[in-house]
Amino acid sequence: MRSISIFIISLLASPLMVMAADKPANLDQLLEQVKRERVIEQEQNRIRETEFLEARDRQAELLAQAKADLAAEERRTETLNDQFEENEFKLAEQEALLQERSGSLGELFGTVRQMATDSRAVIESSMTSVQYPERIAFLTELSERKQQPSIDELRELWLVLQHEMTHSGKVEQFPAQVITANGEVADRDVTRVGVFTAFSDGKFLRYMSENRNLVELARQPVQRLRDQIEDFENSEAGVLKPVVVDPTRGAIMALLVQTPDLQERIKQGGWIGYIILILGAIGMLIALIRFVTLMRMEHGVKKQQKSKELNMKNPLGRILSVYSDKIAQDVETLSLKLDEAILRETPSIERGLITLAILAAVAPMLGLLGTVSGMIETFQSITLFGTGDPKLMSGGISQALVTTELGLAVAIPILLIHSALSSKSNRLIQILDEESAAIVARNAETQTLQRDG
Amino acid sequence: MDNLFQIQLLMESGGTVLWLILLASILMWTLIIERYVFIWFLHPREVRKMMDEWHQRDDLASWYAQQIRQGMIAESRVMLERFLILIRTLTVALPMLGLLGTVDGMIQTFDVMTVFGTGNTRGMAGGISVALITTMGGLLTALSGLYFITQLEQRVAREVNNVADALRRD
């Protein structure tokens, strides 16, 4: 409190201090000085007051200004809010419109994607892809795309389809890499007939859609067809030539490779098949031996029929020797002796024929046995796995069929050989049986005539 | 040319067995024709020769004469009956060959089934056509031969009797 009063006193005293410089010489002067200073002071106060007032007015003005500004801003907020709401509403409206419009566009996109996937599958399995492999990348990219395709891409898709359509209907020749039967890769001129058949250098090719390669068939079709394609390849453009087409797009050609060869076939027959084959070999051996013996015997008999000399190396000679040995005997004994000699000869002529007949009868029966055992196997697999997968059953079925086939294939030639051999041996026996008697009779007659004459 | 091509096509769809059937039936028909030619043209000449020889003999009743007569009949029978057994066997073998082809075709069909399942009917049809065509071929050729071989056998038996009649004992 005291410090404030000191502060005020010092404040009031300060002009006194200034005045103190020209120190008043007397009291009148002091009074004069005080009076003068009070006027100055009053003047100063008045100026200060005016300044305060001015400042207050300015503040009031500023406040009014600020209030006006606030009001203006508030009005603006209101307008903006309105606008915002209005925009919000418009936005929703536009969004709904967009939804509606892009709804049909999305459907289009789905269709395009599906179309791209489908046509990729078609083009991948088509032989034209060897010639134009770049289309597949485009289709793959299009079918896996998440965004909407552009107009250009739509046009490109259409072009690709049109391209495939045009080229699948053409016969074309183009250079391509071909995997040969040895597994080597060779550059060849390939002729393609539509998307069905392809060939090069007179050999049929197969299109592998998995890796888009042309592979030479390991087993080619019949020679006539190969000649035809070679002719076709070498003919000039514009000339009509016949050519083969595989309408299954290679399925039938692929079947050719799958067909088992003879060795695999025989293996399918199992042990019954081997038994049949061994029996067939035995039959063939017997047939060969009998054929040689019968030929030599027949030759000997023919020679004996013509000559007068007796040759003991053939059956007819041995029979005729009965007569020359016992020339003096009477007719009845002679006939008995002849019969005896003939009976002695017949078994050696007929030997082996019955074995052949039995073999020819047994082979188909063994085939039947194989059939039945194969069917048993088949039905066992049906019991286990049901009839769903025909591939499981085919093992037994192929055994059944192969043994039947082997049985027939062995029996038929043996049957034919047996009949040929038995007709030969019948002829020989007949010659011995009836003609030998006649020859003996002729000889006897001429001898009696000679004796009498 | 077109017809030839069709025959070739038929042979191809029948497979190897059909060729065997063709060969066997050609053999059979050659033999049948040969037999008819023999019976109609060559055999009468042989019979006349034998009759001349027989009638030149003075003695027609003794044991010797009988044996000679039997010998002559046997000789002509041997000549007449030649190939008959073979023809008969071929008529038996031809349906068997047809059966062989059937089995072969069925094997092909089942091969297709092994690889493709039952879906590939076109592939299966190839085997089935082999089976049917060979069966048909075997039966057709065998049946055509069957009539002629039966007729030939009867004819030969009659001819042998005729020979025996011709060489009378009186």
Short mmCIF file of N, CA, C and O in Angstrom, two decimals, chain B residues 84-168:
data_model
loop_
_atom_site.label_atom_id
_atom_site.label_comp_id
_atom_site.label_asym_id
_atom_site.label_seq_id
_atom_site.Cartn_x
_atom_site.Cartn_y
_atom_site.Cartn_z
N LEU B 84 -11.69 -134.12 -101.53
CA LEU B 84 -13.00 -133.98 -100.90
C LEU B 84 -12.88 -133.70 -99.42
O LEU B 84 -13.58 -132.84 -98.87
N ILE B 85 -11.93 -134.40 -98.76
CA ILE B 85 -11.75 -134.19 -97.31
C ILE B 85 -11.31 -132.75 -97.05
O ILE B 85 -11.80 -132.08 -96.13
N LEU B 86 -10.40 -132.28 -97.93
CA LEU B 86 -9.89 -130.92 -97.75
C LEU B 86 -11.02 -129.88 -97.89
O LEU B 86 -11.13 -128.94 -97.09
N ILE B 87 -11.89 -130.11 -98.92
CA ILE B 87 -13.00 -129.17 -99.11
C ILE B 87 -13.93 -129.20 -97.90
O ILE B 87 -14.35 -128.16 -97.38
N ARG B 88 -14.21 -130.42 -97.44
CA ARG B 88 -15.10 -130.58 -96.28
C ARG B 88 -14.50 -129.85 -95.07
O ARG B 88 -15.19 -129.11 -94.36
N THR B 89 -13.17 -130.03 -94.88
CA THR B 89 -12.52 -129.36 -93.74
C THR B 89 -12.59 -127.84 -93.89
O THR B 89 -12.78 -127.13 -92.91
N LEU B 90 -12.44 -127.36 -95.13
CA LEU B 90 -12.50 -125.90 -95.33
C LEU B 90 -13.88 -125.36 -94.96
O LEU B 90 -13.98 -124.30 -94.35
N THR B 91 -14.93 -126.13 -95.30
CA THR B 91 -16.26 -125.63 -94.91
C THR B 91 -16.43 -125.61 -93.40
O THR B 91 -17.21 -124.83 -92.87
N VAL B 92 -15.67 -126.50 -92.72
CA VAL B 92 -15.73 -126.46 -91.25
C VAL B 92 -14.85 -125.31 -90.73
O VAL B 92 -15.21 -124.62 -89.77
N ALA B 93 -13.70 -125.11 -91.39
CA ALA B 93 -12.74 -124.14 -90.88
C ALA B 93 -13.20 -122.70 -91.12
O ALA B 93 -12.86 -121.81 -90.35
N LEU B 94 -13.95 -122.48 -92.20
CA LEU B 94 -14.34 -121.10 -92.52
C LEU B 94 -15.19 -120.43 -91.43
O LEU B 94 -14.88 -119.30 -91.04
N PRO B 95 -16.24 -121.10 -90.89
CA PRO B 95 -16.95 -120.43 -89.79
C PRO B 95 -16.06 -120.23 -88.58
O PRO B 95 -16.20 -119.25 -87.85
N MET B 96 -15.10 -121.17 -88.39
CA MET B 96 -14.17 -121.00 -87.27
C MET B 96 -13.31 -119.76 -87.49
O MET B 96 -13.03 -119.01 -86.56
N LEU B 97 -12.89 -119.55 -88.74
CA LEU B 97 -12.13 -118.33 -89.05
C LEU B 97 -12.99 -117.10 -88.78
O LEU B 97 -12.51 -116.08 -88.27
N GLY B 98 -14.27 -117.22 -89.14
CA GLY B 98 -15.18 -116.11 -88.87
C GLY B 98 -15.25 -115.81 -87.37
O GLY B 98 -15.19 -114.67 -86.94
N LEU B 99 -15.31 -116.89 -86.59
CA LEU B 99 -15.35 -116.75 -85.13
C LEU B 99 -14.07 -116.10 -84.63
O LEU B 99 -14.08 -115.23 -83.75
N LEU B 100 -12.95 -116.53 -85.26
CA LEU B 100 -11.65 -115.94 -84.91
C LEU B 100 -11.68 -114.44 -85.13
O LEU B 100 -11.24 -113.65 -84.28
N GLY B 101 -12.25 -114.05 -86.28
CA GLY B 101 -12.36 -112.62 -86.57
C GLY B 101 -13.26 -111.91 -85.57
O GLY B 101 -12.98 -110.80 -85.15
N THR B 102 -14.35 -112.59 -85.17
CA THR B 102 -15.25 -112.01 -84.18
C THR B 102 -14.50 -111.70 -82.89
O THR B 102 -14.58 -110.60 -82.35
N VAL B 103 -13.75 -112.72 -82.45
CA VAL B 103 -13.01 -112.54 -81.21
C VAL B 103 -11.98 -111.41 -81.36
O VAL B 103 -11.83 -110.56 -80.48
N ASP B 104 -11.33 -111.40 -82.52
CA ASP B 104 -10.34 -110.35 -82.79
C ASP B 104 -10.98 -108.96 -82.71
O ASP B 104 -10.45 -108.04 -82.07
N GLY B 105 -12.17 -108.85 -83.34
CA GLY B 105 -12.87 -107.57 -83.31
C GLY B 105 -13.29 -107.18 -81.90
O GLY B 105 -13.18 -106.02 -81.50
N MET B 106 -13.73 -108.17 -81.13
CA MET B 106 -14.14 -107.88 -79.75
C MET B 106 -12.94 -107.41 -78.95
O MET B 106 -13.04 -106.51 -78.12
N ILE B 107 -11.78 -108.02 -79.21
CA ILE B 107 -10.56 -107.60 -78.50
C ILE B 107 -10.28 -106.14 -78.81
O ILE B 107 -9.99 -105.34 -77.91
N GLN B 108 -10.41 -105.79 -80.09
CA GLN B 108 -10.17 -104.39 -80.46
C GLN B 108 -11.15 -103.46 -79.74
O GLN B 108 -10.77 -102.41 -79.22
N THR B 109 -12.41 -103.91 -79.68
CA THR B 109 -13.42 -103.10 -78.99
C THR B 109 -13.04 -102.90 -77.54
O THR B 109 -13.11 -101.79 -77.01
N PHE B 110 -12.61 -103.97 -76.90
CA PHE B 110 -12.28 -103.85 -75.48
C PHE B 110 -11.00 -103.06 -75.28
O PHE B 110 -10.84 -102.41 -74.24
N ASP B 111 -10.09 -103.12 -76.27
CA ASP B 111 -8.91 -102.25 -76.19
C ASP B 111 -9.33 -100.79 -76.14
O ASP B 111 -8.82 -100.02 -75.34
N VAL B 112 -10.28 -100.47 -77.01
CA VAL B 112 -10.77 -99.09 -77.01
C VAL B 112 -11.37 -98.74 -75.66
O VAL B 112 -11.14 -97.68 -75.10
N MET B 113 -12.13 -99.71 -75.10
CA MET B 113 -12.76 -99.45 -73.81
C MET B 113 -11.71 -99.28 -72.72
O MET B 113 -11.88 -98.47 -71.81
N THR B 114 -10.61 -100.04 -72.84
CA THR B 114 -9.55 -99.92 -71.83
C THR B 114 -8.99 -98.52 -71.83
O THR B 114 -8.71 -97.94 -70.79
N VAL B 115 -8.82 -97.97 -73.03
CA VAL B 115 -8.18 -96.66 -73.12
C VAL B 115 -9.18 -95.54 -72.86
O VAL B 115 -8.92 -94.63 -72.07
N PHE B 116 -10.35 -95.61 -73.50
CA PHE B 116 -11.25 -94.46 -73.46
C PHE B 116 -12.50 -94.67 -72.61
O PHE B 116 -13.32 -93.78 -72.51
N GLY B 117 -12.67 -95.85 -72.04
CA GLY B 117 -13.93 -96.12 -71.36
C GLY B 117 -15.02 -96.35 -72.38
O GLY B 117 -14.75 -96.51 -73.57
N THR B 118 -16.27 -96.33 -71.91
CA THR B 118 -17.36 -96.63 -72.85
C THR B 118 -17.78 -95.40 -73.64
O THR B 118 -18.68 -95.47 -74.46
N GLY B 119 -17.11 -94.28 -73.38
CA GLY B 119 -17.54 -93.04 -74.03
C GLY B 119 -17.29 -93.00 -75.52
O GLY B 119 -18.08 -92.46 -76.27
N ASN B 120 -16.17 -93.63 -75.96
CA ASN B 120 -15.79 -93.49 -77.36
C ASN B 120 -16.47 -94.56 -78.21
O ASN B 120 -15.89 -95.58 -78.55
N THR B 121 -17.73 -94.30 -78.56
CA THR B 121 -18.47 -95.31 -79.33
C THR B 121 -17.94 -95.44 -80.74
O THR B 121 -18.01 -96.49 -81.33
N ARG B 122 -17.40 -94.34 -81.28
CA ARG B 122 -16.87 -94.40 -82.65
C ARG B 122 -15.69 -95.35 -82.73
O ARG B 122 -15.56 -96.12 -83.66
N GLY B 123 -14.81 -95.26 -81.71
CA GLY B 123 -13.65 -96.16 -81.68
C GLY B 123 -14.09 -97.60 -81.53
O GLY B 123 -13.55 -98.50 -82.15
N MET B 124 -15.12 -97.82 -80.68
CA MET B 124 -15.60 -99.18 -80.46
C MET B 124 -16.22 -99.76 -81.73
O MET B 124 -16.11 -100.95 -82.00
N ALA B 125 -16.84 -98.90 -82.50
CA ALA B 125 -17.53 -99.38 -83.71
C ALA B 125 -16.56 -100.04 -84.68
O ALA B 125 -16.92 -100.98 -85.37
N GLY B 126 -15.30 -99.57 -84.71
CA GLY B 126 -14.30 -100.17 -85.59
C GLY B 126 -14.12 -101.64 -85.29
O GLY B 126 -14.19 -102.49 -86.18
N GLY B 127 -13.94 -101.97 -84.00
CA GLY B 127 -13.76 -103.37 -83.60
C GLY B 127 -15.00 -104.18 -83.89
O GLY B 127 -14.93 -105.31 -84.38
N ILE B 128 -16.16 -103.58 -83.64
CA ILE B 128 -17.40 -104.32 -83.84
C ILE B 128 -17.60 -104.61 -85.32
O ILE B 128 -18.05 -105.69 -85.71
N SER B 129 -17.20 -103.66 -86.19
CA SER B 129 -17.35 -103.91 -87.63
C SER B 129 -16.45 -105.07 -88.06
O SER B 129 -16.85 -105.91 -88.85
N VAL B 130 -15.23 -105.13 -87.49
CA VAL B 130 -14.36 -106.27 -87.79
C VAL B 130 -15.05 -107.56 -87.38
O VAL B 130 -15.13 -108.53 -88.15
N ALA B 131 -15.61 -107.56 -86.16
CA ALA B 131 -16.25 -108.76 -85.64
C ALA B 131 -17.38 -109.20 -86.56
O ALA B 131 -17.48 -110.37 -86.95
N LEU B 132 -18.22 -108.26 -86.95
CA LEU B 132 -19.41 -108.64 -87.73
C LEU B 132 -19.06 -109.03 -89.16
O LEU B 132 -19.58 -110.00 -89.69
N ILE B 133 -18.15 -108.25 -89.78
CA ILE B 133 -17.83 -108.52 -91.18
C ILE B 133 -17.16 -109.89 -91.32
O ILE B 133 -17.49 -110.67 -92.22
N THR B 134 -16.24 -110.22 -90.41
CA THR B 134 -15.59 -111.53 -90.53
C THR B 134 -16.57 -112.66 -90.27
O THR B 134 -16.55 -113.67 -90.97
N THR B 135 -17.44 -112.50 -89.27
CA THR B 135 -18.45 -113.54 -89.02
C THR B 135 -19.29 -113.75 -90.26
O THR B 135 -19.51 -114.89 -90.70
N MET B 136 -19.72 -112.64 -90.82
CA MET B 136 -20.54 -112.72 -92.03
C MET B 136 -19.77 -113.43 -93.14
O MET B 136 -20.28 -114.33 -93.79
N GLY B 137 -18.51 -113.00 -93.34
CA GLY B 137 -17.70 -113.59 -94.41
C GLY B 137 -17.52 -115.08 -94.21
O GLY B 137 -17.69 -115.87 -95.15
N GLY B 138 -17.19 -115.47 -92.96
CA GLY B 138 -16.97 -116.89 -92.68
C GLY B 138 -18.22 -117.70 -92.94
O GLY B 138 -18.18 -118.73 -93.62
N LEU B 139 -19.34 -117.23 -92.45
CA LEU B 139 -20.59 -117.98 -92.61
C LEU B 139 -21.00 -118.05 -94.07
O LEU B 139 -21.39 -119.09 -94.57
N LEU B 140 -20.90 -116.93 -94.75
CA LEU B 140 -21.33 -116.85 -96.15
C LEU B 140 -20.55 -117.83 -97.02
O LEU B 140 -21.13 -118.63 -97.76
N THR B 141 -19.22 -117.79 -96.88
CA THR B 141 -18.40 -118.67 -97.72
C THR B 141 -18.62 -120.13 -97.34
O THR B 141 -18.69 -121.00 -98.21
N ALA B 142 -18.73 -120.40 -96.02
CA ALA B 142 -18.93 -121.79 -95.61
C ALA B 142 -20.26 -122.32 -96.13
O ALA B 142 -20.35 -123.43 -96.65
N LEU B 143 -21.31 -121.50 -96.02
CA LEU B 143 -22.63 -121.94 -96.47
C LEU B 143 -22.62 -122.17 -97.97
O LEU B 143 -23.19 -123.15 -98.46
N SER B 144 -21.95 -121.27 -98.71
CA SER B 144 -21.92 -121.44 -100.17
C SER B 144 -21.20 -122.74 -100.53
O SER B 144 -21.58 -123.43 -101.47
N GLY B 145 -20.14 -123.08 -99.73
CA GLY B 145 -19.42 -124.31 -100.04
C GLY B 145 -20.17 -125.55 -99.61
O GLY B 145 -20.02 -126.61 -100.22
N LEU B 146 -20.98 -125.39 -98.55
CA LEU B 146 -21.62 -126.56 -97.95
C LEU B 146 -22.51 -127.31 -98.94
O LEU B 146 -22.48 -128.54 -99.02
N TYR B 147 -23.28 -126.59 -99.72
CA TYR B 147 -24.17 -127.24 -100.70
C TYR B 147 -23.36 -128.04 -101.70
O TYR B 147 -23.65 -129.20 -101.98
N PHE B 148 -22.30 -127.41 -102.22
CA PHE B 148 -21.53 -128.06 -103.29
C PHE B 148 -20.76 -129.26 -102.79
O PHE B 148 -20.66 -130.27 -103.49
N ILE B 149 -20.22 -129.16 -101.55
CA ILE B 149 -19.45 -130.30 -101.06
C ILE B 149 -20.37 -131.49 -100.83
O ILE B 149 -20.05 -132.63 -101.18
N THR B 150 -21.59 -131.24 -100.33
CA THR B 150 -22.54 -132.34 -100.12
C THR B 150 -22.90 -132.97 -101.46
O THR B 150 -22.91 -134.20 -101.62
N GLN B 151 -23.17 -132.11 -102.43
CA GLN B 151 -23.52 -132.61 -103.76
C GLN B 151 -22.37 -133.41 -104.36
O GLN B 151 -22.58 -134.48 -104.94
N LEU B 152 -21.14 -132.88 -104.18
CA LEU B 152 -19.98 -133.58 -104.72
C LEU B 152 -19.82 -134.95 -104.08
O LEU B 152 -19.53 -135.94 -104.77
N GLU B 153 -20.02 -135.00 -102.76
CA GLU B 153 -19.84 -136.29 -102.07
C GLU B 153 -20.83 -137.33 -102.60
O GLU B 153 -20.47 -138.48 -102.86
N GLN B 154 -22.10 -136.91 -102.78
CA GLN B 154 -23.11 -137.83 -103.31
C GLN B 154 -22.75 -138.25 -104.73
O GLN B 154 -22.84 -139.42 -105.10
N ARG B 155 -22.33 -137.27 -105.49
CA ARG B 155 -21.98 -137.52 -106.89
C ARG B 155 -20.85 -138.54 -106.99
O ARG B 155 -20.90 -139.47 -107.80
N VAL B 156 -19.82 -138.36 -106.12
CA VAL B 156 -18.68 -139.26 -106.14
C VAL B 156 -19.11 -140.66 -105.77
O VAL B 156 -18.73 -141.64 -106.42
N ALA B 157 -19.96 -140.76 -104.71
CA ALA B 157 -20.43 -142.09 -104.31
C ALA B 157 -21.17 -142.77 -105.47
O ALA B 157 -20.99 -143.97 -105.74
N ARG B 158 -22.00 -141.98 -106.18
CA ARG B 158 -22.74 -142.52 -107.32
C ARG B 158 -21.80 -142.96 -108.44
O ARG B 158 -21.97 -144.01 -109.03
N GLU B 159 -20.79 -142.11 -108.67
CA GLU B 159 -19.83 -142.42 -109.73
C GLU B 159 -19.08 -143.71 -109.43
O GLU B 159 -18.84 -144.52 -110.33
N VAL B 160 -18.70 -143.90 -108.15
CA VAL B 160 -17.99 -145.13 -107.78
C VAL B 160 -18.89 -146.33 -108.06
O VAL B 160 -18.45 -147.35 -108.62
N ASN B 161 -20.19 -146.21 -107.70
CA ASN B 161 -21.14 -147.30 -108.00
C ASN B 161 -21.25 -147.54 -109.49
O ASN B 161 -21.30 -148.68 -109.94
N ASN B 162 -21.26 -146.42 -110.24
CA ASN B 162 -21.35 -146.55 -111.70
C ASN B 162 -20.16 -147.31 -112.25
O ASN B 162 -20.31 -148.16 -113.14
N VAL B 163 -18.96 -147.01 -111.70
CA VAL B 163 -17.76 -147.71 -112.15
C VAL B 163 -17.90 -149.20 -111.85
O VAL B 163 -17.63 -150.05 -112.70
N ALA B 164 -18.36 -149.49 -110.61
CA ALA B 164 -18.52 -150.89 -110.24
C ALA B 164 -19.52 -151.59 -111.16
O ALA B 164 -19.33 -152.74 -111.56
N ASP B 165 -20.58 -150.87 -111.51
CA ASP B 165 -21.58 -151.42 -112.44
C ASP B 165 -21.00 -151.65 -113.81
O ASP B 165 -21.29 -152.66 -114.48
N ALA B 166 -20.19 -150.71 -114.23
CA ALA B 166 -19.64 -150.79 -115.58
C ALA B 166 -18.72 -152.00 -115.73
O ALA B 166 -18.66 -152.63 -116.79
N LEU B 167 -17.98 -152.30 -114.62
CA LEU B 167 -17.08 -153.46 -114.70
C LEU B 167 -17.85 -154.71 -114.26
O LEU B 167 -17.62 -155.28 -113.20
N ARG B 168 -18.83 -155.09 -115.08
CA ARG B 168 -19.67 -156.24 -114.70
C ARG B 168 -18.91 -157.55 -114.88
O ARG B 168 -17.95 -157.64 -115.62
#
